[in-house]
């Protein structure tokens, strides 16, 4: 029997509270820490309140305000005030607007090797950069974890990415993850954890590792993780938190499900071309590309190290006249340090438009490019329309490539910049946690009033599953549908995140603006989708809006992990075609019937869907655990939790 373990297995196994460590089966994990951000947070806290738990039971729960920071109406400010007051009352730390992007700040101030973290944001795996098992989840799952319930995952396969060599000057951590995306694709990580090892690991700093684990989300992976080593210790020491350090790595003879080798010395600067993070090409392959905009920042690339490189490239130069350059340092800590060491002045001097430390353009909160505009961004997603400009063309690149291009006006290989100085993590970061508000003490918590604005509407309540489903296929979509298609974000729609009836009006607006009204009129409907349906974000609004619109089931070729969990949590049945070619046999507008779905769900692994319009029977698979089946029968996670008294 093999008694050697991978790093991910060690952390998972130490946290299992339900189930057995067997690949492909469901296991419940004890969760040490949680994080939320504001765009998913209001729902998560409404759900937490509905559970009736007075104080969070985790070691540390933190709420960040970083997404909805454009306040062109009362909605976002009201939501921030609501979250702040819930935090004070229920034992949660509150990171105020201006303090930075959740993943960057969590890495700096709270993350700890060997701990489990779930966050209501798909880029929570950033924490894998310091050897945490950090997983993105729906808000409802985070609410349950805050209440002390387990978080369930399918025990993943573990893929080893073995790094050798050392990055050449001006080749970046971003290029490492772009290379992985090129090899594995946006669905290559589904059901897997990506574990990095090899000699190359010690050549990468913690922020570089975090860039790689952050964008592992784009592989569809459950999470990504690096070992915790002396470099991790130095980072934590510089953050004044050496006491949380523990050394962690895989056993030498650990067995992986798959091994990929990457020689860092052979990598070159890369870019993910429109409109998918796995559409990766070299600068040479892309050729001469005139650009309109450069945006530097986001949870992928906004560390101090990234910003220092950018400032070095911009020093004494001027941004090209045809280019708009915006820079958003990832946290108050980073911004403060840039201000003190003069790098901020260098950026301003070169003509950069400095933005607050928040998600900003990454989620379409401002800085939408011009029509057909070519925008180079150091972000992690370039889905169509996400920038806020429908025909915008977004390329995902490293900060080095972005800064070099901002000066020339063309996509520019940063290796043309000449010698690269050594950039190092400072011995001590500037630490001032004055923008993180601690919760009220147990003695005082009862007197804290929760402040609700008129934008906050109750979340839709799902009903136990009905015996039969008779519903029309109200929408049929293709492969790789993202949650940005299902429930778009951006400056106009994000303020409605606490108001499901209102936000539902934009559901699938990118694909078919007439869908919400049609679905409401039909009262009950079914959606048909292609492969990797629901990739991208963790937003449970992509399940709650369809729930509100009466969607009862979604039938696809395959699902992305977090979205499928969110559908089940909302009580919407996710079905997968047994034969992919059956996708072609259902048309939008067909009347569908699932007889005795409750019985079929209890008994077997397949469910028959009858297309009454064509008279064809279609077999679908339900690869669900008993817990998930019971959840669907109960009408979602909250009902199930109430029935069972546990998560
Ligand atoms: C994203 O990058 O798409 C987001 C916005 O951070 C989402 C969360 C959300 O939709 O609020 C995510 O990644 O989970
Ligand atoms: Fe924010 Fe963008 Fe990161 Fe999502 S991917 S958390 S929107 S910076």
XYZ file of C-alpha atoms and ligand atoms in Angstrom:
669
model
C 0.000 0.000 0.000
C 1.314 3.437 -0.930
C 1.825 5.542 2.197
C 3.392 8.471 0.433
C 1.166 11.497 -0.044
C 1.018 14.498 -2.300
C 0.858 17.891 -0.591
C -2.820 18.384 -1.480
C -3.678 14.919 -0.148
C -1.965 15.716 3.154
C -4.031 18.851 3.712
C -7.287 17.326 2.467
C -6.876 14.184 4.548
C -6.130 16.208 7.676
C -9.423 18.082 7.181
C -11.843 15.300 6.193
C -14.838 15.183 8.526
C -17.134 13.151 6.274
C -16.330 10.467 3.696
C -13.167 8.594 2.766
C -10.091 9.790 0.859
C -11.044 8.023 -2.351
C -10.680 9.707 -5.772
C -13.994 10.644 -7.338
C -16.061 10.310 -4.152
C -17.460 13.212 -2.186
C -15.661 14.303 0.977
C -16.656 16.904 3.539
C -13.825 19.158 4.727
C -13.460 21.181 7.889
C -12.908 24.775 6.854
C -10.460 26.881 8.865
C -10.946 30.239 7.133
C -13.487 31.892 4.848
C -13.472 35.009 2.728
C -16.189 36.859 0.888
C -16.166 39.866 -1.388
C -18.950 42.420 -1.700
C -20.455 41.304 -5.024
C -21.138 37.823 -3.658
C -21.049 38.797 0.023
C -24.483 40.338 0.525
C -26.170 37.089 -0.590
C -23.746 34.968 1.449
C -24.510 36.985 4.594
C -28.274 36.943 3.985
C -27.942 33.169 3.738
C -25.795 33.074 6.871
C -28.429 35.094 8.726
C -31.121 32.661 7.523
C -29.189 29.829 9.171
C -29.573 31.472 12.579
C -25.989 30.918 13.771
C -25.063 33.827 16.092
C -21.273 33.833 15.580
C -19.025 32.302 12.933
C -17.373 29.049 13.954
C -14.280 29.295 11.743
C -10.798 30.240 12.950
C -10.975 33.375 10.784
C -13.637 34.793 8.479
C -13.015 37.984 6.538
C -15.327 40.109 4.373
C -13.686 42.273 1.719
C -15.087 45.243 -0.159
C -13.299 45.347 -3.484
C -15.659 44.687 -6.417
C -18.534 47.176 -6.248
C -16.506 50.235 -5.427
C -17.972 52.528 -8.093
C -20.751 54.219 -6.185
C -22.942 55.919 -8.747
C -26.090 55.344 -6.732
C -26.931 54.326 -3.189
C -26.887 50.573 -3.885
C -23.233 49.671 -3.450
C -22.678 51.935 -0.452
C -25.782 50.488 1.222
C -24.531 46.963 0.587
C -21.124 47.807 2.048
C -22.811 49.194 5.158
C -24.927 46.038 5.448
C -21.885 43.778 5.178
C -19.941 45.889 7.689
C -22.726 45.649 10.255
C -23.264 41.891 9.745
C -19.531 41.408 10.275
C -19.499 43.326 13.541
C -22.453 41.341 14.803
C -21.425 37.854 13.777
C -17.672 37.656 14.407
C -16.260 38.472 10.962
C -13.321 40.769 10.146
C -14.277 43.566 7.744
C -11.774 44.855 5.183
C -13.020 48.313 4.258
C -13.229 49.670 0.712
C -9.785 50.981 -0.209
C -7.947 48.237 1.658
C -7.491 46.161 -1.455
C -8.487 43.144 -3.493
C -9.591 40.216 -1.332
C -7.049 37.687 -2.613
C -4.085 40.054 -2.423
C -4.953 41.212 1.109
C -5.772 37.711 2.330
C -2.398 36.470 1.116
C -0.648 39.352 2.869
C -2.513 39.413 6.167
C -4.366 36.135 6.868
C -3.356 33.185 4.702
C -1.490 30.336 6.398
C 0.156 27.189 5.009
C -1.680 23.934 5.664
C -5.012 25.620 6.433
C -8.228 25.286 4.442
C -9.866 28.407 3.035
C -13.036 28.723 1.014
C -14.054 32.002 -0.543
C -17.096 33.211 -2.453
C -14.854 34.091 -5.339
C -13.360 31.750 -7.895
C -9.835 33.154 -7.498
C -9.585 32.097 -3.855
C -6.871 29.564 -4.947
C -4.472 32.544 -4.855
C -3.829 31.291 -1.297
C -2.229 28.179 -2.822
C 0.807 30.430 -3.318
C 1.605 30.020 0.403
C 0.673 26.359 0.613
C -2.959 26.784 1.635
C -5.741 24.586 0.333
C -7.791 27.511 -0.935
C -10.953 26.851 -2.920
C -13.554 29.036 -4.642
C -17.171 28.294 -3.747
C -20.692 29.633 -3.963
C -21.884 32.058 -1.293
C -24.217 29.499 0.226
C -21.350 27.051 0.747
C -19.360 29.804 2.413
C -22.339 30.624 4.649
C -22.583 26.987 5.723
C -18.823 26.852 6.420
C -19.069 30.029 8.523
C -21.747 28.243 10.518
C -19.345 25.368 11.179
C -20.635 23.032 8.435
C -18.337 21.006 6.221
C -17.505 22.013 2.650
C -17.945 19.191 0.163
C -15.745 18.510 -2.826
C -15.296 15.523 -5.077
C -11.941 14.047 -4.015
C -9.897 15.328 -6.927
C -7.217 13.816 -9.088
C -3.875 15.417 -8.365
C -1.860 16.693 -11.326
C 1.793 17.449 -10.722
C 3.375 20.321 -12.621
C 7.093 19.780 -12.229
C 9.037 22.983 -12.691
C 12.716 22.942 -13.616
C 15.119 25.712 -14.622
C 14.659 29.433 -14.004
C 12.676 32.124 -15.812
C 14.723 34.179 -18.270
C 14.846 37.962 -17.728
C 11.465 39.606 -18.508
C 9.672 36.253 -18.670
C 7.099 36.164 -15.882
C 5.010 33.948 -13.604
C 2.078 34.928 -15.829
C 3.797 33.143 -18.700
C 4.021 29.972 -16.603
C 0.273 29.812 -16.036
C -0.442 30.832 -19.644
C 1.736 27.910 -20.727
C -0.228 25.555 -18.430
C -3.490 26.919 -19.879
C -2.198 26.418 -23.395
C -1.420 22.785 -22.614
C -4.486 21.875 -20.531
C -7.248 24.265 -21.797
C -10.026 25.956 -19.824
C -11.609 22.630 -18.983
C -8.425 20.637 -18.446
C -8.409 21.172 -14.694
C -12.003 20.166 -13.896
C -12.013 17.647 -11.025
C -8.289 18.160 -10.462
C -5.864 19.895 -8.127
C -2.734 21.265 -9.742
C 0.243 20.758 -7.467
C 3.559 22.426 -8.302
C 6.918 20.914 -7.390
C 10.475 20.582 -8.644
C 13.658 22.632 -8.464
C 12.067 25.518 -10.322
C 9.756 26.227 -7.367
C 12.517 27.760 -5.276
C 13.236 30.315 -8.011
C 9.721 31.760 -7.624
C 8.693 34.246 -4.934
C 5.355 33.930 -3.097
C 3.613 36.629 -5.209
C 4.794 34.850 -8.372
C 3.467 31.540 -7.065
C 0.194 33.288 -6.198
C -0.141 34.581 -9.780
C 0.111 30.977 -10.953
C -2.362 29.503 -8.438
C -4.749 32.429 -8.944
C -5.110 31.818 -12.644
C -5.359 28.073 -12.125
C -9.044 28.970 -11.725
C -9.117 29.408 -15.499
C -8.245 25.718 -15.902
C -11.459 24.859 -14.082
C -9.316 23.228 -11.366
C -10.583 22.697 -7.818
C -7.456 24.550 -6.715
C -3.700 24.861 -7.264
C -0.999 24.681 -4.625
C 2.720 25.279 -4.066
C 4.824 23.779 -1.282
C 5.477 25.885 1.810
C 9.261 26.361 2.032
C 11.922 28.837 3.140
C 10.642 31.346 0.571
C 7.195 31.102 2.127
C 8.759 31.629 5.545
C 10.565 34.773 4.346
C 7.361 36.172 2.867
C 5.451 35.547 6.087
C 8.314 37.023 8.123
C 8.230 40.158 5.960
C 4.481 40.316 6.668
C 5.228 40.021 10.411
C 3.484 36.639 10.572
C 6.282 34.074 10.709
C 4.476 32.232 13.517
C 1.937 30.750 11.056
C 4.678 29.171 8.941
C 4.882 25.402 8.677
C 7.034 23.599 6.111
C 4.914 21.492 3.770
C 5.611 19.481 0.653
C 4.698 16.236 -1.049
C 6.431 13.024 0.031
C 9.247 12.163 -2.327
C 7.593 9.049 -3.726
C 4.094 10.516 -3.844
C 2.089 9.211 -6.771
C 0.264 11.653 -9.035
C -2.548 11.033 -11.490
C -0.652 12.928 -14.157
C 2.716 14.691 -14.388
C 3.523 17.668 -16.614
C 7.030 19.057 -16.913
C 7.774 22.696 -17.584
C 11.302 23.983 -17.995
C 11.063 27.602 -16.864
C 14.240 28.480 -18.792
C 12.503 27.640 -22.070
C 9.416 29.831 -21.578
C 8.890 33.033 -23.556
C 6.453 35.937 -23.022
C 2.926 34.862 -23.945
C -0.536 36.376 -24.347
C -4.024 34.861 -24.119
C -5.870 36.207 -27.148
C -9.580 37.065 -27.365
C -11.858 35.648 -26.026
C -10.516 32.801 -23.916
C -7.689 32.457 -21.356
C -6.465 29.307 -23.124
C -6.137 30.940 -26.553
C -2.439 31.423 -25.865
C 0.148 32.630 -28.398
C 3.695 34.004 -28.399
C 4.361 37.633 -29.339
C 5.844 36.407 -32.585
C 2.714 34.421 -33.437
C 0.497 37.435 -32.753
C 2.699 39.740 -34.821
C 2.358 43.511 -35.049
C -0.658 44.541 -32.985
C -1.572 48.188 -32.427
C -3.153 48.695 -29.028
C -5.576 51.203 -27.492
C -5.451 50.426 -23.828
C -3.316 48.795 -21.137
C -4.687 47.875 -17.694
C -2.328 46.698 -14.976
C -3.702 45.225 -11.754
C -6.285 42.616 -10.620
C -5.842 39.787 -8.132
C -3.533 38.035 -10.611
C -0.862 40.695 -10.987
C -0.968 43.551 -8.502
C 1.709 42.684 -5.946
C 4.471 45.041 -4.919
C 6.926 43.056 -7.035
C 4.736 43.435 -10.138
C 4.327 47.150 -9.529
C 8.060 47.714 -9.006
C 8.789 46.059 -12.345
C 6.194 48.253 -14.044
C 7.623 51.409 -12.451
C 11.113 50.424 -13.558
C 9.934 50.047 -17.174
C 8.000 53.350 -17.128
C 10.743 55.380 -15.416
C 11.475 58.604 -17.273
C 9.235 57.658 -20.228
C 5.768 58.707 -21.425
C 2.820 56.470 -22.215
C 2.284 56.296 -26.000
C -0.156 59.016 -27.171
C -2.630 56.466 -28.570
C -2.728 54.377 -25.379
C -4.624 54.773 -22.111
C -2.695 53.111 -19.264
C -4.406 52.410 -15.954
C -2.716 50.916 -12.910
C -4.492 49.556 -9.822
C -2.090 48.363 -7.094
C -3.636 45.339 -5.357
C -3.769 46.546 -1.792
C -3.325 49.498 0.498
C -0.069 47.895 1.602
C 1.237 47.863 -1.976
C -0.012 51.375 -2.742
C 1.450 52.743 0.482
C 4.848 51.219 -0.241
C 4.822 52.537 -3.818
C 4.000 55.988 -2.463
C 6.844 55.833 0.031
C 9.549 54.505 -2.272
C 8.778 56.878 -5.131
C 7.526 54.271 -7.624
C 4.051 55.805 -7.579
C 5.494 59.162 -8.617
C 7.296 57.413 -11.493
C 4.005 55.908 -12.703
C 2.127 59.196 -12.418
C 4.957 60.987 -14.176
C 4.805 58.570 -17.109
C 1.098 59.318 -17.536
C -0.511 56.284 -15.878
C -4.055 56.680 -14.647
C -3.852 55.459 -11.050
C -6.945 53.614 -9.839
C -7.958 52.636 -6.327
C -6.872 49.260 -4.975
C -9.858 47.237 -6.144
C -11.003 44.934 -8.956
C -12.011 47.863 -11.176
C -11.658 47.220 -14.923
C -11.267 43.457 -14.371
C -14.977 43.200 -13.635
C -16.062 45.979 -15.974
C -16.195 48.588 -13.211
C -14.901 51.406 -15.372
C -12.151 51.617 -18.019
C -14.182 49.867 -20.721
C -12.131 50.101 -23.923
C -13.213 52.059 -26.997
C -15.282 50.326 -29.730
C -13.337 47.377 -31.125
C -10.558 48.561 -28.781
C -7.508 46.352 -28.291
C -6.766 46.148 -24.595
C -3.778 44.426 -22.968
C -4.603 43.461 -19.408
C -2.661 41.718 -16.665
C -5.918 40.083 -15.542
C -7.108 36.478 -15.663
C -10.264 36.546 -17.816
C -10.901 37.897 -21.294
C -14.401 36.579 -21.917
C -16.361 38.376 -24.598
C -18.022 41.536 -23.307
C -16.574 41.256 -19.773
C -14.671 44.529 -20.201
C -17.967 46.358 -20.694
C -17.355 46.924 -24.427
C -19.154 44.297 -26.482
C -16.626 44.261 -29.312
C -13.574 44.971 -27.104
C -10.594 42.668 -27.775
C -8.824 41.749 -24.551
C -5.386 40.089 -24.392
C -4.116 38.715 -21.064
C -0.426 39.400 -20.482
C 2.249 39.864 -17.812
C 2.836 43.285 -16.188
C 6.223 43.420 -17.924
C 4.707 42.944 -21.378
C 1.876 45.356 -20.527
C 4.196 48.153 -19.416
C 6.567 47.731 -22.353
C 3.608 47.885 -24.767
C 2.089 50.954 -23.089
C 5.210 52.846 -24.121
C 5.432 51.668 -27.742
C 1.710 51.553 -28.598
C 2.125 48.010 -29.942
C 2.150 44.588 -28.313
C 5.810 44.437 -27.340
C 7.959 41.525 -26.233
C 9.472 42.770 -22.940
C 12.736 41.006 -23.718
C 13.454 43.988 -26.004
C 13.861 46.096 -22.837
C 17.482 45.038 -22.331
C 19.010 44.099 -18.990
C 16.637 43.330 -16.146
C 17.644 44.266 -12.607
C 16.931 41.836 -9.736
C 13.597 42.553 -8.079
C 13.279 41.232 -4.550
C 10.638 40.970 -1.850
C 11.431 43.580 0.830
C 12.702 42.346 4.170
C 9.707 43.945 5.782
C 6.427 44.998 4.210
C 4.720 48.128 5.520
C 2.081 46.814 7.910
C -0.912 48.818 9.041
C -4.164 46.921 9.486
C -6.173 50.029 10.352
C -8.603 49.357 7.482
C -9.536 45.932 8.823
C -12.309 46.306 11.385
C -12.459 43.537 13.986
C -15.868 42.187 15.023
C -17.627 43.147 18.240
C -16.831 41.046 21.284
C -19.243 38.260 22.257
C -20.465 40.489 25.053
C -21.310 43.379 22.705
C -22.462 41.557 19.570
C -26.161 41.437 20.509
C -26.418 45.200 20.600
C -25.061 45.625 17.036
C -27.804 46.618 14.621
C -27.695 45.209 11.081
C -28.218 48.050 8.609
C -30.248 47.155 5.525
C -30.808 49.430 2.527
C -33.753 49.268 0.118
C -31.624 47.466 -2.506
C -31.377 44.365 -0.360
C -34.173 41.979 -1.255
C -34.596 38.487 0.185
C -33.036 35.703 -1.871
C -35.420 33.454 -3.796
C -36.566 30.418 -1.843
C -36.542 27.105 -3.664
C -39.239 24.481 -3.195
C -38.751 20.731 -2.741
C -38.478 19.005 -6.112
C -41.851 18.251 -7.740
C -42.625 14.689 -8.829
C -42.608 15.486 -12.580
C -41.032 18.303 -14.536
C -42.972 19.526 -17.553
C -41.192 22.498 -19.035
C -40.149 24.130 -22.284
C -36.516 24.393 -23.369
C -36.449 28.163 -23.056
C -32.836 28.570 -24.140
C -30.222 26.532 -25.954
C -26.587 27.682 -25.830
C -23.206 26.316 -27.028
C -19.902 25.226 -25.448
C -17.879 27.084 -22.799
C -20.727 29.313 -21.640
C -19.287 31.412 -18.810
C -21.049 32.799 -15.765
C -20.411 36.187 -17.398
C -22.870 35.038 -20.089
C -25.385 33.651 -17.600
C -25.262 36.575 -15.200
C -23.223 39.451 -16.595
C -21.362 41.836 -14.269
C -20.100 45.366 -15.008
C -20.805 48.782 -13.562
C -24.494 48.793 -14.518
C -25.502 45.336 -13.297
C -23.221 44.688 -10.302
C -25.092 47.091 -7.991
C -28.082 44.741 -8.325
C -26.281 41.763 -6.767
C -28.461 42.058 -3.621
C -31.672 42.253 -5.606
C -32.362 39.000 -7.430
C -35.692 40.074 -9.021
C -33.982 43.089 -10.642
C -30.709 41.402 -11.634
C -32.647 38.508 -13.204
C -33.705 40.874 -15.976
C -30.128 40.666 -17.300
C -29.802 36.887 -17.112
C -28.205 35.644 -20.363
C -28.419 39.196 -21.772
C -25.175 38.553 -23.692
C -26.703 35.574 -25.537
C -30.400 36.420 -25.775
C -31.945 39.539 -24.250
C -35.436 38.079 -24.574
C -34.721 35.093 -22.301
C -35.724 36.555 -18.891
C -39.170 37.731 -20.028
C -39.768 34.463 -21.897
C -38.763 32.345 -18.911
C -40.942 34.330 -16.521
C -43.908 33.937 -18.831
C -43.351 30.195 -19.156
C -43.111 29.928 -15.340
C -41.163 26.640 -15.653
C -38.310 26.077 -18.085
C -35.213 24.065 -18.894
C -31.877 25.299 -20.327
C -29.757 23.210 -22.695
C -26.014 23.885 -22.881
C -22.777 22.509 -24.358
C -19.482 21.492 -22.723
C -17.968 23.221 -19.667
C -21.209 25.071 -18.968
C -20.844 27.713 -16.246
C -17.054 28.134 -16.369
C -15.537 31.175 -14.692
C -16.744 32.865 -11.590
C -18.282 31.548 -8.380
C -21.236 33.948 -8.526
C -24.269 32.054 -7.251
C -26.395 34.689 -8.983
C -25.849 32.559 -12.093
C -28.007 29.955 -10.313
C -30.245 32.231 -8.205
C -31.431 34.310 -11.192
C -32.420 31.203 -13.204
C -34.108 29.894 -10.030
C -36.102 33.117 -9.771
C -36.996 32.866 -13.484
C -38.376 29.341 -13.006
C -35.549 27.221 -14.457
C -35.988 23.687 -13.119
C -33.143 21.810 -14.816
C -30.084 22.441 -16.977
C -28.994 19.738 -19.444
C -25.445 20.016 -20.806
C -22.511 18.089 -22.253
C -20.561 18.905 -19.050
C -20.488 21.409 -16.190
C -17.832 23.562 -14.534
C -17.342 22.624 -10.868
C -18.468 25.682 -8.894
C -21.454 26.432 -11.096
C -22.728 22.880 -10.864
C -22.485 23.058 -7.061
C -24.344 26.381 -7.127
C -27.160 24.880 -9.222
C -27.560 22.030 -6.750
C -27.444 24.468 -3.825
C -30.283 26.374 -5.511
C -32.293 23.186 -6.117
C -31.906 23.260 -9.938
C -31.231 19.789 -11.378
C -27.973 19.509 -13.402
C -28.157 16.740 -16.011
C -25.464 15.596 -18.444
C -26.214 14.014 -21.848
C -25.163 10.355 -21.798
C -24.439 10.696 -25.513
C -23.076 14.129 -26.341
C -24.691 13.940 -29.777
C -28.134 14.084 -28.122
C -27.412 17.775 -27.632
C -28.431 18.179 -31.285
C -31.765 16.455 -30.725
C -33.287 19.120 -28.488
C -34.275 22.455 -29.986
C -35.070 25.668 -28.247
C -38.857 25.795 -27.791
C -39.295 22.010 -27.484
C -41.595 20.768 -24.755
C -39.699 18.498 -22.378
C -40.950 16.110 -19.757
C -39.118 14.345 -16.940
C -41.523 11.880 -15.402
C -41.078 10.813 -11.813
C -37.860 12.772 -11.461
C -37.924 12.357 -7.687
C -38.033 8.605 -8.058
C -35.466 8.493 -10.854
C -33.135 10.657 -8.771
C -33.450 8.384 -5.750
C -32.902 5.194 -7.706
C -30.350 5.472 -10.414
C -27.562 7.196 -12.239
C -29.601 8.080 -15.315
C -32.708 10.158 -15.882
C -34.872 9.985 -18.992
C -35.953 13.252 -20.556
C -38.763 12.986 -23.106
C -38.847 15.562 -25.867
C -42.599 15.737 -26.389
C -42.203 17.923 -29.475
C -40.136 15.331 -31.356
C -41.204 12.241 -29.423
C -37.595 11.267 -28.660
C -36.384 9.903 -25.311
C -33.012 11.227 -24.215
C -30.904 9.601 -21.522
C -29.033 11.894 -19.154
C -26.550 11.061 -16.408
C -26.679 12.192 -12.795
C -23.264 11.577 -11.257
C -24.222 12.885 -7.859
C -23.499 11.856 -4.283
C -26.356 10.795 -1.991
C -26.003 14.127 -0.218
C -26.422 16.050 -3.482
C -29.467 13.964 -4.434
C -31.069 14.660 -1.066
C -30.268 18.326 -1.473
C -32.066 18.436 -4.830
C -35.042 16.576 -3.414
C -35.209 19.017 -0.499
C -34.991 22.001 -2.875
C -31.421 23.154 -2.288
C -28.793 23.519 0.385
C -30.622 25.785 2.818
C -33.688 23.527 2.928
C -31.433 20.491 3.235
C -29.432 22.089 6.050
C -32.639 22.945 7.914
C -33.942 19.391 7.490
C -30.704 17.776 8.617
C -29.457 20.295 11.105
C -26.047 20.260 9.394
C -24.200 21.338 6.299
C -14.820 37.341 -11.346
O -13.604 37.496 -11.451
O -15.532 36.926 -12.271
C -15.471 37.686 -10.014
C -16.277 38.906 -10.216
O -14.489 37.952 -9.062
C -16.318 36.489 -9.583
C -17.167 36.724 -8.409
C -18.406 37.492 -8.708
O -19.022 37.316 -9.754
O -18.808 38.278 -7.839
C -15.509 35.215 -9.318
O -14.441 35.070 -9.861
O -15.982 34.323 -8.601
Fe -11.624 40.932 -8.725
Fe -10.921 40.399 -11.202
Fe -9.849 39.073 -9.239
Fe -12.408 38.640 -9.860
S -10.635 38.207 -11.124
S -11.520 38.906 -7.784
S -13.007 40.705 -10.469
S -9.612 41.251 -9.615
